[in-house]
Short mmCIF file of C-alpha atoms in Angstrom, two decimals:
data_model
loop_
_atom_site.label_atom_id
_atom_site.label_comp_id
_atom_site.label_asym_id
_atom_site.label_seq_id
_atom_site.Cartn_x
_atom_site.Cartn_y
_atom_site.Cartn_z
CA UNK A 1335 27.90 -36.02 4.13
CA UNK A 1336 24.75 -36.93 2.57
CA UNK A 1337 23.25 -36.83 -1.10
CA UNK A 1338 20.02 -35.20 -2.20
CA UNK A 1339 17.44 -37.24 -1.75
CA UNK A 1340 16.16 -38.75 -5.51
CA UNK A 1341 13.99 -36.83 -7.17
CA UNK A 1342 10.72 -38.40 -9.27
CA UNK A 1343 9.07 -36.37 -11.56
CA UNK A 1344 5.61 -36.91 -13.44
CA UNK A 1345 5.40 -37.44 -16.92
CA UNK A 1346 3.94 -34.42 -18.45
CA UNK A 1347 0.48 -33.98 -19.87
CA UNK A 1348 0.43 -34.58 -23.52
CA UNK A 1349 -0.06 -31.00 -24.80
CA UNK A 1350 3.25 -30.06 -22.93
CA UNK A 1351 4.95 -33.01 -24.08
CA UNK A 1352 3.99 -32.15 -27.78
CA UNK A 1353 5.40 -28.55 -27.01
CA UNK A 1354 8.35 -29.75 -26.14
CA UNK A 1355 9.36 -32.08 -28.67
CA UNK A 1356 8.76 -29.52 -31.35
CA UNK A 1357 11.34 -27.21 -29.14
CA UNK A 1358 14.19 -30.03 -29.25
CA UNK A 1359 13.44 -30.88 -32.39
CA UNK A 1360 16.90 -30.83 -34.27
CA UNK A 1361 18.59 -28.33 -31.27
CA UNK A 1362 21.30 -29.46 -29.29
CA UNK A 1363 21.80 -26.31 -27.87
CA UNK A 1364 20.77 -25.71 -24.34
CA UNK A 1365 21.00 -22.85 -22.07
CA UNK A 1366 19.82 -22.71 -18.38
CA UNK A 1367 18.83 -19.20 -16.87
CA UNK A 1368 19.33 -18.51 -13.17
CA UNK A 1369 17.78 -15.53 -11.80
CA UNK A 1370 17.37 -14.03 -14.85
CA UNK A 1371 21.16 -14.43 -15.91
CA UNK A 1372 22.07 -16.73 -18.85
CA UNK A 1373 24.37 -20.30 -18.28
CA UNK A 1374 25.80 -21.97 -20.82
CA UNK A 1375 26.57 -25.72 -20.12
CA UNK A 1376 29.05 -27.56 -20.77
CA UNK A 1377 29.16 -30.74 -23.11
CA UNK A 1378 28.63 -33.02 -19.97
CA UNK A 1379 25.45 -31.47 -18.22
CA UNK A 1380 24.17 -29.89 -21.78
CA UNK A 1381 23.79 -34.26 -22.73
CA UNK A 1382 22.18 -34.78 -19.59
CA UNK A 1383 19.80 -32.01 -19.85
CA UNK A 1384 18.68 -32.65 -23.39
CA UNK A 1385 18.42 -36.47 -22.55
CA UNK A 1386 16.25 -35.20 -19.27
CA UNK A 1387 14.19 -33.08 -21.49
CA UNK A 1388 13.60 -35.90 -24.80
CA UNK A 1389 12.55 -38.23 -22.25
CA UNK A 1390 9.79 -35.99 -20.65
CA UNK A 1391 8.71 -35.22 -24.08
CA UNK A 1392 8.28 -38.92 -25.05
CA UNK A 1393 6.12 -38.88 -21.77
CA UNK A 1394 8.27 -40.79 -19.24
CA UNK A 1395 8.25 -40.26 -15.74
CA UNK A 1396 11.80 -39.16 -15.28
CA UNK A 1397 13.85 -39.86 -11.69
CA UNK A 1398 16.98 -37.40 -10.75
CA UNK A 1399 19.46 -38.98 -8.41
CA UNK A 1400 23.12 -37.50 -7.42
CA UNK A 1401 26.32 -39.72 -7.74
CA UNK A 1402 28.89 -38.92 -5.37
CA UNK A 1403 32.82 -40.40 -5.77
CA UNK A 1404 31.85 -43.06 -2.59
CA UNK A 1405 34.67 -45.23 -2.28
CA UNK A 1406 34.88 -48.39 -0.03
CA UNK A 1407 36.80 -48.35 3.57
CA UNK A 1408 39.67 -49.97 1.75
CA UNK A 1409 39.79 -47.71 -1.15
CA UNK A 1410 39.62 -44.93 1.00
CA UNK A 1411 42.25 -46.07 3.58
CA UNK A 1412 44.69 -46.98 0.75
CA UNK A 1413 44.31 -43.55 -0.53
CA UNK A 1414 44.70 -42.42 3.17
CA UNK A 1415 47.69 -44.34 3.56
CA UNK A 1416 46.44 -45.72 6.53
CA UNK A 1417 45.22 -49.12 7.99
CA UNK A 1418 41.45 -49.86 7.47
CA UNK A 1419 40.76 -50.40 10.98
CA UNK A 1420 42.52 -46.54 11.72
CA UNK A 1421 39.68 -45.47 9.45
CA UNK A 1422 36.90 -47.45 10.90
CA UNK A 1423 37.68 -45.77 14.05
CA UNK A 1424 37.78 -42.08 12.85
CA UNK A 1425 34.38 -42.97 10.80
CA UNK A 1426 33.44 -44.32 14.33
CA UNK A 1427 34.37 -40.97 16.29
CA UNK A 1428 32.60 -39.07 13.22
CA UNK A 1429 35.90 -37.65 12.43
CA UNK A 1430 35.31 -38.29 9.19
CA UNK A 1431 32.37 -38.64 7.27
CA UNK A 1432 30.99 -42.16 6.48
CA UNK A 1433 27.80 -43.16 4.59
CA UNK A 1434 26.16 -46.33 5.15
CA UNK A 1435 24.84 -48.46 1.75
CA UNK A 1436 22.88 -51.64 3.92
CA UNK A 1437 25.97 -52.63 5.96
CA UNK A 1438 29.14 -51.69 4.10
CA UNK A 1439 30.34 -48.16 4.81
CA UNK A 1440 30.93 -45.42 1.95
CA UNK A 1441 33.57 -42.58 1.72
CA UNK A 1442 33.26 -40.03 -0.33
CA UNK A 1443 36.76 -39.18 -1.76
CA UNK A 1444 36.13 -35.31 -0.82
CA UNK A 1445 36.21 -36.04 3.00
CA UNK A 1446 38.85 -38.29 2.66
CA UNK A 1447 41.14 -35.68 1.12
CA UNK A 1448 40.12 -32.89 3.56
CA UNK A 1449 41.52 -35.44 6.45
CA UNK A 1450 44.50 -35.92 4.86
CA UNK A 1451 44.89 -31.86 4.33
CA UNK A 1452 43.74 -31.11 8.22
CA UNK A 1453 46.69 -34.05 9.20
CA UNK A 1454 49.53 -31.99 7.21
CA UNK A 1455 48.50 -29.00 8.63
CA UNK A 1456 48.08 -30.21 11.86
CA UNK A 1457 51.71 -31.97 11.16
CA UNK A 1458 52.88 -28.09 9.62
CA UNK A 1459 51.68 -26.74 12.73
CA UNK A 1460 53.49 -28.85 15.38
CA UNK A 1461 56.53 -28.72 13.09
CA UNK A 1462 56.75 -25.31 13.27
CA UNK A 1463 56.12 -25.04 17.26
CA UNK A 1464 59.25 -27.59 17.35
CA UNK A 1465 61.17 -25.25 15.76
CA UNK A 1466 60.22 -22.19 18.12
CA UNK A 1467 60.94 -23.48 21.19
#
C-alpha cells in the first residue's frame, strides 16, 4: 500500500488571489463539481477545502499530503491477535502490506483487517470441507 505522493502547490498570482478572497468572503458553503455533476461535502472535507482555499487567497504556497490509519507492528499485531514476530514474517513474505517510515515498519489498519477476513474465510472454508468428508 502506498500514499499519494505530497502535493506542493504555488501561491497564486495576486490578481487571482484578490478574486478569490472576495468569493469566500463571508461563504462557508462549498460545492465541488465532478464531470459536470454537483458534490456537496460534508462538514469534514467542506473545512478543509475552505481552509485550502483562504490560505491560497492570503498567497501561501499550500502542500496536500494524505494520512492513512498506519499503525505500529505492535498495534497492528494486538489488533491481529497475533505475536509481533508472526507479523514481521507475513510483512516479510509480503503477505501483508507494510510501509517503511526510516526503520520502523507501518500498517495500515485496512490491510490488517482484510488478513484477518481472508484467515476466517480461509478457517470457514476448511471447516466446511471437514464437515463434507
Amino acid at each position: 500500500m502506498t500514499l499519494d505522493a505530497t502535493k506542493v502547490t504555488s501561491p497564486l498570482a495576486p490578481g487571482e488571489q484578490a478574486a478569490l478572497a472576495r468569493t469566500l468572503a463571508g461563504s462557508s458553503d462549498v460545492t465541488v463539481f465532478v464531470d459536470g455533476t454537483a458534490h456537496r461535502l460534508d462538514d469534514g472535507a467542506r473545512g478543509a477545502v475552505l481552509d485550502l482555499l483562504h490560505r491560497l487567497s492570503r498567497g501561501d504556497a499550500v502542500t496536500v499530503s494524505s494520512v492513512a490509519d498506519l499503525l505500529t507492528t505492535s498495534q497492528a499485531a494486538e489488533l491481529a491477535g497475533i505475536s509481533h514476530t508472526f507479523l514481521r514474517n507475513l510483512t516479510d513474505r509480503g503477505e501483508i502490506a507494510v510501509q517503511y517510515r526510516g526503520s520502523h515498519r507501518r500498517i495500515s489498519r485496512r490491510d490488517i483487517m482484510a488478513w484477518l477476513a481472508s484467515q476466517k474465510l480461509a478457517s470457514q472454508k476448511l471447516a466446511s470441507q471437514k464437515l463434507g468428508e
